Each structure stands twice: as structure tokens, then as C-alpha cells.
mmCIF file of C-alpha atoms in Angstrom:
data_model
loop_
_atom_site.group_PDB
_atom_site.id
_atom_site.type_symbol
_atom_site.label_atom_id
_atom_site.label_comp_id
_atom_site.label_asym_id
_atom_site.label_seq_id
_atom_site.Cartn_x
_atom_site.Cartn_y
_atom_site.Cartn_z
ATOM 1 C CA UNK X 1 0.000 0.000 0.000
ATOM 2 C CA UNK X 2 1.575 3.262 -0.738
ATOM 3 C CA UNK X 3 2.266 5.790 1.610
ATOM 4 C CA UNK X 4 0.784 9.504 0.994
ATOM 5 C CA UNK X 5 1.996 12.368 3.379
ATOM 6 C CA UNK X 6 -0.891 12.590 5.401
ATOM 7 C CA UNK X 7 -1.501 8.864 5.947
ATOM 8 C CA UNK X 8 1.207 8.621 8.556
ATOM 9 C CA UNK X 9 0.767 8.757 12.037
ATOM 10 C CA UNK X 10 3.958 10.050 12.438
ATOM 11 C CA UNK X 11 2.577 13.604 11.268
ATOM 12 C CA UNK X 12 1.473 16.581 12.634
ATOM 13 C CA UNK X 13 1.350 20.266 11.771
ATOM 14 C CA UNK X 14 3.197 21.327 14.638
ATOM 15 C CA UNK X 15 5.808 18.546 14.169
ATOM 16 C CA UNK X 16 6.399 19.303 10.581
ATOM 17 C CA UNK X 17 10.391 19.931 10.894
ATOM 18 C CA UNK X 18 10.959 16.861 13.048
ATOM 19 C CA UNK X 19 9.377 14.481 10.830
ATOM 20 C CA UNK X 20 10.894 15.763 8.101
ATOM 21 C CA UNK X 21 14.220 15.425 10.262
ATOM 22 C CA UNK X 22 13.636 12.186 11.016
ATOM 23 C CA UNK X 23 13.150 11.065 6.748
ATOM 24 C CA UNK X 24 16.005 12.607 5.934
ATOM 25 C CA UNK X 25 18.082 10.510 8.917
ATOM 26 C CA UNK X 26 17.046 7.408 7.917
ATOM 27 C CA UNK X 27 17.932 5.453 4.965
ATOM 28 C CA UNK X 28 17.084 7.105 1.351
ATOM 29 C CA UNK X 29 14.221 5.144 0.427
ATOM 30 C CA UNK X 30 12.473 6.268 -2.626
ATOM 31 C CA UNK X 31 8.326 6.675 -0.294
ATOM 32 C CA UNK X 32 10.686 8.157 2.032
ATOM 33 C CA UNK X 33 12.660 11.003 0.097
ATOM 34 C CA UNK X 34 9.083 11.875 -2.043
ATOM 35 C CA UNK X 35 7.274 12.323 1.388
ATOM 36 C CA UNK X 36 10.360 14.606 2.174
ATOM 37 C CA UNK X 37 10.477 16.297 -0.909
ATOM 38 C CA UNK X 38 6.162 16.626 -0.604
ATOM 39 C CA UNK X 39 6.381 18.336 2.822
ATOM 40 C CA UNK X 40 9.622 20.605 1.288
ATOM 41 C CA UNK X 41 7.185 21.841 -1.279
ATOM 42 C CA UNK X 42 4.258 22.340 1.271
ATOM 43 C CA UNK X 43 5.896 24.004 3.684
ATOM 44 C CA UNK X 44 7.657 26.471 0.592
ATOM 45 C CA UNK X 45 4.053 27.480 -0.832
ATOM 46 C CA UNK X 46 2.431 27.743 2.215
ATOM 47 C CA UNK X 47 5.555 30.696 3.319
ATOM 48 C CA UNK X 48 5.220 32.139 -0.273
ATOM 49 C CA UNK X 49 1.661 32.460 -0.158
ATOM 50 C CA UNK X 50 1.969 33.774 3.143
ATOM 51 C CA UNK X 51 4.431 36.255 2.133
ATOM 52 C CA UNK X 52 1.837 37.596 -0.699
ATOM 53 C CA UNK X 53 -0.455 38.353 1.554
ATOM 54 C CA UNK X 54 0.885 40.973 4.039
ATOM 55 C CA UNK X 55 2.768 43.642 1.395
ATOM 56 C CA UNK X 56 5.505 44.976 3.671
ATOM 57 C CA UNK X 57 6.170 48.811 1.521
ATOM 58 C CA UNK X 58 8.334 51.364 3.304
ATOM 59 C CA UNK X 59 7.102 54.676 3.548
ATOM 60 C CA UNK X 60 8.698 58.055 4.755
ATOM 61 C CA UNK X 61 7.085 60.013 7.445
ATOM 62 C CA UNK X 62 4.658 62.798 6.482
ATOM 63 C CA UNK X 63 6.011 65.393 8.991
ATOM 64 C CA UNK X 64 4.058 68.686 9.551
ATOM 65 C CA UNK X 65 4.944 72.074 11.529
ATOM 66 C CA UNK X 66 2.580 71.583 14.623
ATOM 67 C CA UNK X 67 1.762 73.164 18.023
ATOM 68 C CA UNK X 68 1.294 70.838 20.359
ATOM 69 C CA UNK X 69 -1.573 72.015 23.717
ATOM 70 C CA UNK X 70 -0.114 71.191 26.790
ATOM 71 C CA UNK X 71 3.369 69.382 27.751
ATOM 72 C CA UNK X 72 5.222 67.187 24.937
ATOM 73 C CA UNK X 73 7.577 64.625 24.522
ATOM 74 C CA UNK X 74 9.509 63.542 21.391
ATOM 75 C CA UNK X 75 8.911 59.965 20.794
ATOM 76 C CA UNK X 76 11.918 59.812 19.140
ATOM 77 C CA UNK X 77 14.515 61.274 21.633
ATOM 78 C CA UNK X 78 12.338 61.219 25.180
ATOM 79 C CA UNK X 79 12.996 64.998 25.632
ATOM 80 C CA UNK X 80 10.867 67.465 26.357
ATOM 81 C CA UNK X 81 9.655 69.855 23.281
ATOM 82 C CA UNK X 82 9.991 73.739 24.262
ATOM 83 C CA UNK X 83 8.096 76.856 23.268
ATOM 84 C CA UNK X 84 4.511 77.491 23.100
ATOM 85 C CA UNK X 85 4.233 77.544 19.188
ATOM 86 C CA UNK X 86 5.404 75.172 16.504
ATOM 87 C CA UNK X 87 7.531 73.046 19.098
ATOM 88 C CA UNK X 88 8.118 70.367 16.769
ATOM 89 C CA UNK X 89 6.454 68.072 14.432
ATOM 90 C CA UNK X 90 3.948 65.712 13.601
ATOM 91 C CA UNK X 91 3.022 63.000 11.063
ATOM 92 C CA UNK X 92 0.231 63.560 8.802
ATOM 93 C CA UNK X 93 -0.318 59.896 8.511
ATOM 94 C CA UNK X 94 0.546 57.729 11.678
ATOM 95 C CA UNK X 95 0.549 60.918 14.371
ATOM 96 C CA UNK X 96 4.053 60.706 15.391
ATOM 97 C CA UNK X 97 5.344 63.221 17.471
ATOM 98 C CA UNK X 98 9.276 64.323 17.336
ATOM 99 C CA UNK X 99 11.293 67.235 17.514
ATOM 100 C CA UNK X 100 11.957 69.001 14.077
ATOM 101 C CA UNK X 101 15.830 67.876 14.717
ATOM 102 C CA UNK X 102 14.640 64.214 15.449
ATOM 103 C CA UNK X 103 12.585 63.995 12.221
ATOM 104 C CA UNK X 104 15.402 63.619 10.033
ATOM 105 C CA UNK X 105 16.984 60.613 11.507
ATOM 106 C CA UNK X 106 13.534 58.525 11.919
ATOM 107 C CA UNK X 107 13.567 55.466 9.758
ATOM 108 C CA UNK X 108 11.512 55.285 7.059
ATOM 109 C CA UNK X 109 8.840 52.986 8.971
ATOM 110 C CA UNK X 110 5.558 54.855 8.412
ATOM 111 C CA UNK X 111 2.568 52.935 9.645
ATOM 112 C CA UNK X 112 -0.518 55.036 8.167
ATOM 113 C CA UNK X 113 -3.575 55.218 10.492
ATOM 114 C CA UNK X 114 -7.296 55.088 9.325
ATOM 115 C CA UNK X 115 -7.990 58.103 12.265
ATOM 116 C CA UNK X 116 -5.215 60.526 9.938
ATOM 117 C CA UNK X 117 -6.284 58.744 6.490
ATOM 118 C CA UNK X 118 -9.570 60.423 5.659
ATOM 119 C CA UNK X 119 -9.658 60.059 2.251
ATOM 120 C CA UNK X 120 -9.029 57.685 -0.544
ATOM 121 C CA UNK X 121 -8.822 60.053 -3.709
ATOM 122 C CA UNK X 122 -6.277 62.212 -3.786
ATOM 123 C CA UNK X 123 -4.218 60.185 -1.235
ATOM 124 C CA UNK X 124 -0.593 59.202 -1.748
ATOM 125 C CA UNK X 125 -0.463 55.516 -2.939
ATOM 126 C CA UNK X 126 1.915 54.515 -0.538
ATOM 127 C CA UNK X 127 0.280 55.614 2.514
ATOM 128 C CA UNK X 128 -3.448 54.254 1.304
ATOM 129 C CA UNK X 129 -2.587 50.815 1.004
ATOM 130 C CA UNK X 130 -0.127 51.227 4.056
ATOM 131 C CA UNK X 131 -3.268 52.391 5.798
ATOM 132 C CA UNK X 132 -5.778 49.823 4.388
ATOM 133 C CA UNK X 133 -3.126 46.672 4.906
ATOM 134 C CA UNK X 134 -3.863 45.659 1.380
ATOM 135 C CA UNK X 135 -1.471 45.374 -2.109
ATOM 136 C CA UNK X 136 -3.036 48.272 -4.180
ATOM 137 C CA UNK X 137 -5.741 50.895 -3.719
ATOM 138 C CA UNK X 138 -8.916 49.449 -3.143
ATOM 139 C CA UNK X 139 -10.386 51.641 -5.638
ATOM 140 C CA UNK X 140 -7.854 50.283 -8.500
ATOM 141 C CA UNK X 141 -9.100 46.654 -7.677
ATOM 142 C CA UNK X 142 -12.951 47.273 -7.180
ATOM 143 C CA UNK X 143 -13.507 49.058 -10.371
ATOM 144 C CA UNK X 144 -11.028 46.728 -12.536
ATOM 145 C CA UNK X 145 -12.938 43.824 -11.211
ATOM 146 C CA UNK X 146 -16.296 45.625 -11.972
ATOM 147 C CA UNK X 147 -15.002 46.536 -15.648
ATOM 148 C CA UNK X 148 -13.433 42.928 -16.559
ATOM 149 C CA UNK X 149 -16.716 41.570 -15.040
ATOM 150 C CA UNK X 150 -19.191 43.339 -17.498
ATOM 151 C CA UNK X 151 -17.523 45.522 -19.480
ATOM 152 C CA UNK X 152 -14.454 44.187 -21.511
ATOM 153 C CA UNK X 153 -16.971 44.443 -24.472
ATOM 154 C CA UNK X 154 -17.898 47.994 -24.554
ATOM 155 C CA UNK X 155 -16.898 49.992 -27.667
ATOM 156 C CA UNK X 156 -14.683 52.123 -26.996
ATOM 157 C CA UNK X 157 -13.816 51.496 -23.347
ATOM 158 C CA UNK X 158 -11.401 53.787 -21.603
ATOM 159 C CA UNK X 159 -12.112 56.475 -24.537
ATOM 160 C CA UNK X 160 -15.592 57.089 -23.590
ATOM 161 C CA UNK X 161 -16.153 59.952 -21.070
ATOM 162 C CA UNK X 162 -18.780 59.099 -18.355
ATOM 163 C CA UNK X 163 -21.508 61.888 -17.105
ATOM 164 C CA UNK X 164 -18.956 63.639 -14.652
ATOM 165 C CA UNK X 165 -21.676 64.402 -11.707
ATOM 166 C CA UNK X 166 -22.275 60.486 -11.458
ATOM 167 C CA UNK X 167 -17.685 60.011 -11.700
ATOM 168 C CA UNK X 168 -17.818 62.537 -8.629
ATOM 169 C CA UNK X 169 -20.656 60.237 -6.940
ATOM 170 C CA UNK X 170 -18.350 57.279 -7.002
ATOM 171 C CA UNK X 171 -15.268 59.212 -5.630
ATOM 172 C CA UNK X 172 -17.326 60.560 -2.926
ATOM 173 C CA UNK X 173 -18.649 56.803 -2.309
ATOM 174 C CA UNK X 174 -14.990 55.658 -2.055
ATOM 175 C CA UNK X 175 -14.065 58.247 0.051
ATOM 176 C CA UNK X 176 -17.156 58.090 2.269
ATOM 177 C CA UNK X 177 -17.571 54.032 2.620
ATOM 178 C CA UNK X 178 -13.820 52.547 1.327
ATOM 179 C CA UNK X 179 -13.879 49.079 0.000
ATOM 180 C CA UNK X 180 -17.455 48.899 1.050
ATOM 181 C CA UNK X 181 -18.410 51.509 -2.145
ATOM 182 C CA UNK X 182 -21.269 49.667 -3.939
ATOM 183 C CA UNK X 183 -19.954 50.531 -7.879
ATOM 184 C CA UNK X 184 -21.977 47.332 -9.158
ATOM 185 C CA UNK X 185 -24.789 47.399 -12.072
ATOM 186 C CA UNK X 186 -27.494 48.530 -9.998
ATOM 187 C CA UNK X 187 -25.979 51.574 -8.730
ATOM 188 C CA UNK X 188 -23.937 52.622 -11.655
ATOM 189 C CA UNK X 189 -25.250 50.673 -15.182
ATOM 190 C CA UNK X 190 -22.991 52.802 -17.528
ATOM 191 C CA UNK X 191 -19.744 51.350 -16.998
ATOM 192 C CA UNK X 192 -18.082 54.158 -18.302
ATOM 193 C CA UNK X 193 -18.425 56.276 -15.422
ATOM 194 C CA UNK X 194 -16.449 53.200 -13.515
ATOM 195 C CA UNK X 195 -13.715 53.770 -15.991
ATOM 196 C CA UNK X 196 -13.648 57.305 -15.863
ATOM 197 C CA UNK X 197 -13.685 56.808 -11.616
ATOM 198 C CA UNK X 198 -10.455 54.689 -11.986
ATOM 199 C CA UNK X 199 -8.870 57.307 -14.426
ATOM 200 C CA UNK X 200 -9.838 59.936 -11.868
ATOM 201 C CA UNK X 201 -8.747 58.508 -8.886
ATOM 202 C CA UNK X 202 -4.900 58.275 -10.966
ATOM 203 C CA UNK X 203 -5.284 61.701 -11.928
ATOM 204 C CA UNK X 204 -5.548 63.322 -8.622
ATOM 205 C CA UNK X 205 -2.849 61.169 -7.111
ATOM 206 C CA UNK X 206 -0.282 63.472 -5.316
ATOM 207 C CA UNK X 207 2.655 61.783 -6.701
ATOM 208 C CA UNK X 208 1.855 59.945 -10.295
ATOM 209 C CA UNK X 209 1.910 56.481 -10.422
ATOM 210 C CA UNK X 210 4.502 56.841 -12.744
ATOM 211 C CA UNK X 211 6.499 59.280 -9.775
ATOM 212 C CA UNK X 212 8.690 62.164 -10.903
ATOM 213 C CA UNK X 213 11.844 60.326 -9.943
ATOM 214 C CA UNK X 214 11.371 57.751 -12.474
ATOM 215 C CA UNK X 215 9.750 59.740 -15.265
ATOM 216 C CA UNK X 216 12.590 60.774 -16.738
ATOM 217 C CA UNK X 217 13.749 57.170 -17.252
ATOM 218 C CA UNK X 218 10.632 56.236 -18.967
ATOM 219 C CA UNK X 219 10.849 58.963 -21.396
ATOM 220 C CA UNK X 220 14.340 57.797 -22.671
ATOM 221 C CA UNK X 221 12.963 54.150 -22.944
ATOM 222 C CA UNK X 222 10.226 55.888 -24.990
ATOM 223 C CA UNK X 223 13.407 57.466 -27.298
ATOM 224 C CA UNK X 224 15.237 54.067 -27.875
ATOM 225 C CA UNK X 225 15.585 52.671 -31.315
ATOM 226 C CA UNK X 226 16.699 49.166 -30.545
ATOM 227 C CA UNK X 227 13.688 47.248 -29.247
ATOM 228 C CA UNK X 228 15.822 45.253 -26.986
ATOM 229 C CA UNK X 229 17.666 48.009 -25.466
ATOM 230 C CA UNK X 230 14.622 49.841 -25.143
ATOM 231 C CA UNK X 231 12.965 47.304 -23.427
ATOM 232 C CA UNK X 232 15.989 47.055 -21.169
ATOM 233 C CA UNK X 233 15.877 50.706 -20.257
ATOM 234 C CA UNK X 234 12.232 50.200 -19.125
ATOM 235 C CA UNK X 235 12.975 47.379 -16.881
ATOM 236 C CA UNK X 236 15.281 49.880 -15.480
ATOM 237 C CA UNK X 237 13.073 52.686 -15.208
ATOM 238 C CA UNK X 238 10.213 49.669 -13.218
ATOM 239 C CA UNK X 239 12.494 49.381 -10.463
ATOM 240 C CA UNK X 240 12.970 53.043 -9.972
ATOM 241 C CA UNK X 241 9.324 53.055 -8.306
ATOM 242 C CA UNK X 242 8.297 52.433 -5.460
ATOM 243 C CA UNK X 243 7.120 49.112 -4.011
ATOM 244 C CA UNK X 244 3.256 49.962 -4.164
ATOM 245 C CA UNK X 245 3.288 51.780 -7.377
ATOM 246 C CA UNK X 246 4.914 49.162 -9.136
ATOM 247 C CA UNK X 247 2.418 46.240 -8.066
ATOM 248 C CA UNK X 248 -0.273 48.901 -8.848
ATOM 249 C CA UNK X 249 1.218 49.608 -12.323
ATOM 250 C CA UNK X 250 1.637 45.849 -13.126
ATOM 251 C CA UNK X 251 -1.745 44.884 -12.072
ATOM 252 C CA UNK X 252 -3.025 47.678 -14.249
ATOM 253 C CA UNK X 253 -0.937 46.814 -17.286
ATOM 254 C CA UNK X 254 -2.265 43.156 -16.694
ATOM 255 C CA UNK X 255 -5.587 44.616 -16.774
ATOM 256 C CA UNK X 256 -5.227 46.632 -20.022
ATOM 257 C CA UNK X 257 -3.224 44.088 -21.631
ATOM 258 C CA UNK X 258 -6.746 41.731 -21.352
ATOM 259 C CA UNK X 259 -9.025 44.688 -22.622
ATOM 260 C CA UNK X 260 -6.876 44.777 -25.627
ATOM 261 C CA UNK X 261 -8.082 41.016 -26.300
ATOM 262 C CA UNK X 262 -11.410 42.121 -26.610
ATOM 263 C CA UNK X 263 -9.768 44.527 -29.843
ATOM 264 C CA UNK X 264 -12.746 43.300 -32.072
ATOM 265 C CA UNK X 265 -15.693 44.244 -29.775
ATOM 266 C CA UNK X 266 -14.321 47.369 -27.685
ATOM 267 C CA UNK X 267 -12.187 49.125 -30.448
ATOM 268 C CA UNK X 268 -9.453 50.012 -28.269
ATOM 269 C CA UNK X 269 -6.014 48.317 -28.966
ATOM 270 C CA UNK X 270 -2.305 49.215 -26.977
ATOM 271 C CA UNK X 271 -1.836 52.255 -29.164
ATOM 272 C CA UNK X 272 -4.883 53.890 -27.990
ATOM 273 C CA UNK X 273 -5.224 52.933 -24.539
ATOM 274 C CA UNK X 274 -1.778 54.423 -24.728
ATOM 275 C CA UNK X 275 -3.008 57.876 -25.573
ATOM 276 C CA UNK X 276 -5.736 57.426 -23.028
ATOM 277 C CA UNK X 277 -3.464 56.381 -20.149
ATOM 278 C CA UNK X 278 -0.128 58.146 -21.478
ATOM 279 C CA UNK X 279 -1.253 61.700 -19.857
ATOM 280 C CA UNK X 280 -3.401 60.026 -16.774
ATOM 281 C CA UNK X 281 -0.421 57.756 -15.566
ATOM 282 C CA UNK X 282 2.504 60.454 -15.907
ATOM 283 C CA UNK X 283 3.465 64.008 -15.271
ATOM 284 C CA UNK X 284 6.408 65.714 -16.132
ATOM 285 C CA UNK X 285 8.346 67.236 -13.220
ATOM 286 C CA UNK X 286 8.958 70.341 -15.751
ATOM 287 C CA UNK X 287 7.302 73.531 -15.230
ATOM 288 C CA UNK X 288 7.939 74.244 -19.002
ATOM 289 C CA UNK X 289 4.697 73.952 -20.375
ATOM 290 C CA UNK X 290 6.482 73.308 -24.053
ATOM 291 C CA UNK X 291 8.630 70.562 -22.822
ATOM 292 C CA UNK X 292 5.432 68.626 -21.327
ATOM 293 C CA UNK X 293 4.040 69.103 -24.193
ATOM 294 C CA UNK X 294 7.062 67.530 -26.258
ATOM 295 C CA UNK X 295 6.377 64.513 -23.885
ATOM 296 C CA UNK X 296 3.281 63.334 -24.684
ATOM 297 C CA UNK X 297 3.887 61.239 -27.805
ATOM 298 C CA UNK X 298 6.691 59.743 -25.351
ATOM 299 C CA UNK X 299 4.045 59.264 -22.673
ATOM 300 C CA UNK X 300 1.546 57.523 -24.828
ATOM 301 C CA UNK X 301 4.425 55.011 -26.454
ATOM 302 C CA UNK X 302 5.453 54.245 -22.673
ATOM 303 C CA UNK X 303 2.008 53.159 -22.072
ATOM 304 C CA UNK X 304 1.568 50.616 -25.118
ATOM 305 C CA UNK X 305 5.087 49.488 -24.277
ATOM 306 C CA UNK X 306 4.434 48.598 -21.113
ATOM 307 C CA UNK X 307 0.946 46.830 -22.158
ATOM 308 C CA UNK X 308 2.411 44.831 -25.123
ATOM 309 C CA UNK X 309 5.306 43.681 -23.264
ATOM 310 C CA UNK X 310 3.730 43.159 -19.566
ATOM 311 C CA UNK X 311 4.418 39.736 -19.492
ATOM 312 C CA UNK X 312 7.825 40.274 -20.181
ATOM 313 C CA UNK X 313 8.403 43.501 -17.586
ATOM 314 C CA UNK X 314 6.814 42.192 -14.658
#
């Protein structure tokens, strides 16, 4: 009779690494070294699984000018904080207190709290899903999953503008009620003004999803000739952003990379999602109004690079 993993008496859950001890002391046979190499595998998955769940992004300290009522300690130092106005600092996001001194040698360990996170538009990305414990906004999710659930079909999806009052209803709902927003059929039958509440909520972002730092890096991929090179320049330019904007932008790309199988029905292929998404997904950190300008075309070709080649980037 053969012997399965779980048919032994020897194992347990708890036990796990001593039985798996005790296979690899004794002598190599073949029911023994599979059961081994079964429990290995287990064990492996389970931690990777485990590991997807709980995103662990750093995030800097939103630090603010404050004047704190009544006596103060920094909670980075222990000392007392002086004056009666403006004697140190405090975090937008998590409420931590320090001196002004102190707040440039905190660590970068940020843990966003729902009481300082009012809002979900508008929000930086970072701190939301810091805030909310998840992998991405809950707005990118909901309204992706409500689009690929009814809506993959729709001519001219992503082009098509929504009636703007009804867009502002669903930001307010997100902002109001979280992931508990009802964006389904009944509420909102059009599903263009779902699309046009996921291009809003990238829009008013604080810091693109595509951040200033690494803009300029995408717009030289965008200028390559050589398709490898170029390709190799944007898989440069991915790991200039941060943690949570990159999982956001892949899951996106994924996203838009399925819409453009539905070419046929919805009309909207790489290139144009590109010039939808192009301007909505990056800013340029220029003032010059004439070099942004310049930068669209560049903007739009990162876009349907990105799509086309998202199983290759990410």
C-alpha cells in the first residue's frame, strides 16, 4: 500500500520539521525522500503564499509644523519639546510626534492610520494601502474587477467619457464608505463612469503612479531605437518606483493588456489605450509647459510598451 503524506501517524502540523528530520536521517528510500520532498514543497508554498499576503512597503514620514496644547515629549529622543508655538512636528499619517531635529533621523517605517487617512482620492499611494493593509488601492481593484466583469466588451472602453456628476458620486462613495463603495450594475449601469472613476482617482494622485523620480527614465525608454535596449531601459526605469506603485502599475498593465483582447468588440487596442493612459499615468516634473508638451507622444508610447510587453516587464 503506498504511503501519501498525510496517511502517517507520524505527522502533525506542529511537528512538521521533526518528521521531516527524522526522513532525511534514515535510509534514502524512494516513499521516504518523495514524502520529504512533498512536505519541502508544502511548507515552501504555504511561506510564499503567506508572504503575498501581508505587502511589507516602506514609507517616509509625512512630517508637519505643529503646536502641540499642553506638555510634549519627542517619541523619538524622550525629551521634552519647548516653546509654546510650533515646538516640533507631527506626522500627517501615523501621528508621530518628534522634535523638528529628530525627524530627520527617523527610519523610514511609516505605519498610516485610518484616524489621519480620511480620504481615498487624492491620497498618496503609498500611505493608502499602508493604511488599508492591502497590495493596491482598493479603488484600482474594485472598479477593474467591476469593468473585466461586465464591461471588456464595450466599444470604446477607456475612450468614452462618463456623465462627470455620477464620476464625482463614485469618488465621494470611495471616500465616504472605502472598499465597502457599492460601484456594481445597480448603482452605476454605464460602466463608463467606472472607468472614468479609476482614471480619476490616478489623476488626482499626489505623486503619479509613474512618480517624478522615475519619469525621466521612462521617457528615454520611450526614445530608444533598438527594441531590446529599449525594453531594457524600461525594466530599469520599473524598479525606480516604489514598491506599491509598481504592483499597482503591473496589475493595471495586466488589466489593459486583457481589454486589448477584446480589440474586435471594444475598439481600443495598446496604441490607444496608450493615448488614453499616457497623460493620466505620468506628469512631467517640468514647469515648461512646451517641454510637457514635447512629452506626450513619449508618454503615450510608454504606455503601449508597457501593455504589449507586460508579461515580459513584470
Amino acid at each position: 500500500m503506498a504511503l501519501t503524506l498525510f496517511d502517517t501517524d507520524e505527522y502533525r502540523p506542529p511537528v512538521w520539521k521533526s518528521y521531516l528530520y527524522q526522513l532525511q536521517q534514515e535510509a534514502p528510500h524512494p516513499r521516504r525522500v518523495t514524502c520529504a520532498n512533498e512536505l519541502t514543497s508544502l511548507v515552501r508554498r504555504a511561506t510564499l503564499k503567506e508572504n503575498e499576503q501581508i505587502p511589507k512597503y516602506e514609507k517616509v514620514h509625512n512630517f508637519k509644523v505643529h503646536t502641540f496644547r499642553g506638555p510634549h515629549w519627542c517619541e523619538y529622543c524622550a525629551n521634552f519639546m519647548w516653546g509654546l508655538i510650533a515646538q516640533g512636528v507631527k506626522c500627517a499619517d501615523c501621528g508621530l510626534n518628534v522634535h523638528k531635529q529628530c525627524s530627520k533621523m527617523v527610519p523610514n517605517d511609516c505605519k498610516p492610520d485610518l484616524k489621519h487617512v480620511k480620504k481615498v482620492y487624492s491620497c498618496d499611494l503609498t500611505t493608502l494601502v499602508k493604511a488599508h493593509i492591502t497590495k493596491r488601492p482598493m479603488v484600482v481593484d474594485m472598479c477593474i474587477r467591476e469593468i473585466e466583469s461586465r464591461g471588456l466588451n464595450s466599444e470604446g472602453l477607456y475612450r468614452v467619457s462618463g456623465f462627470s456628476d455620477l464620476i464625482e458620486d463614485v469618488k465621494m462613495a470611495f471616500d465616504r464608505d472605502g472598499e465597502k463603495a457599492d460601484i456594481s450594475v445597480n448603482m452605476y449601469e454605464d460602466i463608463n463612469i467606472i472607468t472614468g472613476a479609476l482614471k480619476l482617482y490616478f489623476r488626482d494622485l499626489p505623486i503619479p503612479l509613474i512618480t517624478y523620480d522615475a519619469y525621466p527614465k521612462f521617457i528615454e525608454s520611450a526614445k530608444i531605437m533598438d527594441p531590446d535596449e529599449q525594453l531594457e531601459t524600461l525594466h530599469e526605469a520599473l524598479k525606480l518606483l516604489p514598491p506599491a506603485h509598481c504592483e499597482t502599475l503591473r496589475y493595471l498593465m495586466a488589466h489593459l493588456k486583457r481589454v486589448t483582447l477584446h480589440e474586435k468588440e471594444n475598439l481600443m487596442n495598446a496604441e490607444n489605450l496608450g493615448i488614453v493612459f499616457g497623460p493620466t499615468l505620468m506628469r512631467s516634473p517640468e514647469l515648461d509647459a512646451m517641454a510637457a508638451l514635447n512629452d506626450i507622444r513619449y508618454q503615450r508610447l510608454v504606455v503601449e510598451l508597457l501593455i504589449k510587453n507586460e508579461d515580459i516587464l513584470f
